[in-house]
Tab-separated table of C-alpha atoms and ligand atoms in Angstrom:
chain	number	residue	atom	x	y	z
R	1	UNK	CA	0.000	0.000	0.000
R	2	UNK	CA	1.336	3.400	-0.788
R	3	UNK	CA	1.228	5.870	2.161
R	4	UNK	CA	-0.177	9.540	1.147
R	5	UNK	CA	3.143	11.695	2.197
R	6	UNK	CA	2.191	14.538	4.083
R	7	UNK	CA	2.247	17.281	3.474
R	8	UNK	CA	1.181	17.297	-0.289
R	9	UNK	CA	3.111	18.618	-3.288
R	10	UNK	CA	2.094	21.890	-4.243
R	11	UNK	CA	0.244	22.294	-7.569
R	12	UNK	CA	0.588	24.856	-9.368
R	13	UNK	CA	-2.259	24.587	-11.566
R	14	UNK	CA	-4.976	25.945	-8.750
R	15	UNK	CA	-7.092	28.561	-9.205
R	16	UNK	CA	-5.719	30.392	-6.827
R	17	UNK	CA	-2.087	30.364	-8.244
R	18	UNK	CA	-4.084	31.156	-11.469
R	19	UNK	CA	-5.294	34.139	-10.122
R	20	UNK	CA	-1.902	34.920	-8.976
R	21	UNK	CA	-0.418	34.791	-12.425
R	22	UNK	CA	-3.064	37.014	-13.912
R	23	UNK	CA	-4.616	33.586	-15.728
R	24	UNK	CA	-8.167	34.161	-14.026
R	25	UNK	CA	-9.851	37.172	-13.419
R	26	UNK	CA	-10.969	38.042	-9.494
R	27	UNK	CA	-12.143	41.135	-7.807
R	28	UNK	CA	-8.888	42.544	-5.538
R	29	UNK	CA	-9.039	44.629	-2.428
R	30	UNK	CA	-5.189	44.546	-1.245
R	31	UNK	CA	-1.813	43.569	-2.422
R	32	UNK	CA	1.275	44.062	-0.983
R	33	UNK	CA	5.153	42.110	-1.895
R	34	UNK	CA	3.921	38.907	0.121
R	35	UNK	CA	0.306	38.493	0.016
R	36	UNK	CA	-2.904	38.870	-2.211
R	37	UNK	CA	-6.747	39.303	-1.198
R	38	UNK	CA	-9.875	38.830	-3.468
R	39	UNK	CA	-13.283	38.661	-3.230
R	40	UNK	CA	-14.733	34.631	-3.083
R	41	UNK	CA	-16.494	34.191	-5.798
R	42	UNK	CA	-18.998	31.830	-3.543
R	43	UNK	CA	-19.110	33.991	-0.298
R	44	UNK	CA	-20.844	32.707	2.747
R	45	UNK	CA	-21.384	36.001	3.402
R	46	UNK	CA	-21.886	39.409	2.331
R	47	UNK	CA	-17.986	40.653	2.092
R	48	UNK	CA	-17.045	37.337	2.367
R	49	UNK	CA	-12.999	37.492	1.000
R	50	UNK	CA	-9.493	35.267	1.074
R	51	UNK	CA	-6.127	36.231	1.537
R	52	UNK	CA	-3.928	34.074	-0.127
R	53	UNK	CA	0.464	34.298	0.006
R	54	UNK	CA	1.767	35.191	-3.087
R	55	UNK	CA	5.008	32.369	-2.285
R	56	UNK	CA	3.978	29.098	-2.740
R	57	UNK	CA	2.046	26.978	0.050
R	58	UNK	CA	-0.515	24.321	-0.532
R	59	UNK	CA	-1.725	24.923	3.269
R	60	UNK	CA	-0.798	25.480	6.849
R	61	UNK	CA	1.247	22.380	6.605
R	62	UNK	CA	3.650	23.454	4.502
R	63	UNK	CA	3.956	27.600	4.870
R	64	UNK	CA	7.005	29.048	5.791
R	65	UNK	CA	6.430	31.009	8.922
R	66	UNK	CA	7.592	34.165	7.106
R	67	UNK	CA	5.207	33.962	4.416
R	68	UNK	CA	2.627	33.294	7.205
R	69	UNK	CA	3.716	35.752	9.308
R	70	UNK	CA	2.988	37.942	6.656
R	71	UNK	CA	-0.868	36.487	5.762
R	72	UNK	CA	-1.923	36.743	9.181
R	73	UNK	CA	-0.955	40.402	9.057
R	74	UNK	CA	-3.123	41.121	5.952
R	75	UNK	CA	-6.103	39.152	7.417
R	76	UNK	CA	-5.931	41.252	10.206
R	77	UNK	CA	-6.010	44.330	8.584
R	78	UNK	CA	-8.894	42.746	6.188
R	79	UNK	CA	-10.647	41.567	9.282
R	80	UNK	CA	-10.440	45.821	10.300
R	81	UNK	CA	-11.613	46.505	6.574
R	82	UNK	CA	-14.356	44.523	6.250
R	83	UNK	CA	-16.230	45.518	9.787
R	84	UNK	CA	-15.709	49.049	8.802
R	85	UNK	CA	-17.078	48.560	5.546
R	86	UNK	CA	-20.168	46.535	6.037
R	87	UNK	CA	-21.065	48.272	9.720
R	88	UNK	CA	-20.412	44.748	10.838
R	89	UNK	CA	-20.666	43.183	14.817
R	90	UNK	CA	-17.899	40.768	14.489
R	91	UNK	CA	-15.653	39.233	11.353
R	92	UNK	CA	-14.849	35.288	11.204
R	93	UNK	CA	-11.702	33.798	10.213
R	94	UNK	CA	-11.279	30.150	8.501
R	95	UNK	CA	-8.387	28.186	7.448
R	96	UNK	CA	-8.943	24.492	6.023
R	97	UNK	CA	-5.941	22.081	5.311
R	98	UNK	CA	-6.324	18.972	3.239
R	99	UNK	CA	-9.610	17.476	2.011
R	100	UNK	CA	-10.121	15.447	5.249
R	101	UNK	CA	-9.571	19.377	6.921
R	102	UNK	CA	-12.536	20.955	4.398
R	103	UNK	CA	-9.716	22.296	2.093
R	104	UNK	CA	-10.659	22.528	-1.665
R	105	UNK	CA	-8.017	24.978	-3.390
R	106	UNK	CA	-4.602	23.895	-2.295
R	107	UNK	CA	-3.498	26.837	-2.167
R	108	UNK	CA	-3.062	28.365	1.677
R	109	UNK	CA	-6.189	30.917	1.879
R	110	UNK	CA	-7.901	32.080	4.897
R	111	UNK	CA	-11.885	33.135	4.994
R	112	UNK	CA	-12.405	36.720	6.253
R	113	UNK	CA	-16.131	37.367	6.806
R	114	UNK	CA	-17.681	40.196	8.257
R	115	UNK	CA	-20.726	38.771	11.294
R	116	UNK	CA	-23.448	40.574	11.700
R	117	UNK	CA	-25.689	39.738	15.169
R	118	UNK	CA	-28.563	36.947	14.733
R	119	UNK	CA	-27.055	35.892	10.738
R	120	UNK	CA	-26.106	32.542	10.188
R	121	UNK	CA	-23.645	32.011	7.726
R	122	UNK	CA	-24.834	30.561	4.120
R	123	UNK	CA	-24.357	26.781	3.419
R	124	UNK	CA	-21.380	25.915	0.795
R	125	UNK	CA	-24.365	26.546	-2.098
R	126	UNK	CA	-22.326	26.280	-4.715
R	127	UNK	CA	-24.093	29.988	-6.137
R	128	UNK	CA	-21.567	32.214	-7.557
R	129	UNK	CA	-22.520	35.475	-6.605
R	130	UNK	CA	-23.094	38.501	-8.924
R	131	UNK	CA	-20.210	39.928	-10.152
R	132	UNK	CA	-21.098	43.407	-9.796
R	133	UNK	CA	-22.218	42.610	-6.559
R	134	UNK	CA	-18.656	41.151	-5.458
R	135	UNK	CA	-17.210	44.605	-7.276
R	136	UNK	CA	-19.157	47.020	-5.101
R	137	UNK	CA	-18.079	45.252	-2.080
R	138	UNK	CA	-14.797	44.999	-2.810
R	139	UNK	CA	-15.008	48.697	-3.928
R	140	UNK	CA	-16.683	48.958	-0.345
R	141	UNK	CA	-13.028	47.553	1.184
R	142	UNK	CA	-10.840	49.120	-0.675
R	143	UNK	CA	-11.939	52.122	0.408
R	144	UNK	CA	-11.780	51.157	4.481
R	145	UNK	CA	-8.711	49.971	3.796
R	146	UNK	CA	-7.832	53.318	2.542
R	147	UNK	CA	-8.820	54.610	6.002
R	148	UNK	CA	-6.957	52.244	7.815
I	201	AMP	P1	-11.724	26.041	1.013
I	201	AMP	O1	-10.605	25.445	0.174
I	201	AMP	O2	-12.720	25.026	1.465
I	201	AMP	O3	-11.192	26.860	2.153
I	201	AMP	O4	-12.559	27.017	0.116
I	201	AMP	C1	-12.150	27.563	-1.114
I	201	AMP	C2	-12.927	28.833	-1.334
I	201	AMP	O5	-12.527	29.362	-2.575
I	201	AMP	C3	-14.446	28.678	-1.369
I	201	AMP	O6	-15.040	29.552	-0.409
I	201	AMP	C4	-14.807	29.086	-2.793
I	201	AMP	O7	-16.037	29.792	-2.854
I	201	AMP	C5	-13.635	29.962	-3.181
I	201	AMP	N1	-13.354	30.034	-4.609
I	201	AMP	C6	-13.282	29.016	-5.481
I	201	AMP	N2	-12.958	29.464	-6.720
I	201	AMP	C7	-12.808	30.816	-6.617
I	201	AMP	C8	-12.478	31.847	-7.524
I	201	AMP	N3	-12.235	31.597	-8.823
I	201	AMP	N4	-12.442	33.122	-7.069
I	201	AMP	C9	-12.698	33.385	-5.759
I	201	AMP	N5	-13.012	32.447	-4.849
I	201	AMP	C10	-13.072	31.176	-5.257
């Protein structure tokens, strides 16, 4: 029997490292030298976005803690953006690793997701939301994260 080594190779044909190479289109709201965020395209929420690295890392598993250093600091200030820019109560964060984990892009990405009191969060639907909806909010965070 062959044992599954963990962790995992990285593969660069995900969508994610798509969207970093410029291969697939997604709605931005902040980019610095180490990290990338974008609107999901599936949100669970209303401002629902990901921040991904921009180096390399199929999950938590296998991130350098430089490169993870420097997520964590983006998420945070995304986490800032999006209650500003939604008015909202809280903000969740999510990070899945491997299939068994919930994972489905291997690329590392963590959930931001402004909470608002007394709303559940959306099943996975599978909907793809409106893209001019996911352009006004991310027009709605870029300009909180002006303010920042
Ligand atoms: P998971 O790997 O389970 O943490 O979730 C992957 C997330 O990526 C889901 O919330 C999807 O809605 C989202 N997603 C998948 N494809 C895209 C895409 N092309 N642009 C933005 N988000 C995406």
């Amino acid at each position: 029997m062959t044992e599954v080594e963990m962790p995992a190779a990285y593969d660069d044909t995900n969508i994610f490292a798509k969207i970093l190479r410029g291969e697939l289109p997604a709605h931005k709201v902040y980019e610095d030298d180490a990290t990338f965020a974008f609107m999901d395209i599936m949100p669970r929420g209303k401002g629902h976005c990901l921040v991904i690295p921009k180096k390399p890392a199929r999950n938590i598993l296998d991130v350098d803690t430089t490169s993870l250093s420097a997520v964590v600091a983006t998420v945070q200030k995304l986490a800032h953006a999006v209650v500003e820019a939604f008015d909202a109560d809280g903000a969740s964060i999510a990070q899945f690793n491997e299939s068994a984990g919930g994972q489905v892009v291997f690329h590392l990405h963590f959930h931001v997701i402004p909470r608002f009191e007394g709303v559940d969060l959306k099943p996975h639907s599978g909907d793809m939301e409106k893209p001019e909806i996911l352009a006004a909010n991310a027009e709605k965070i870029r300009a909180a994260l002006d303010q920042l």
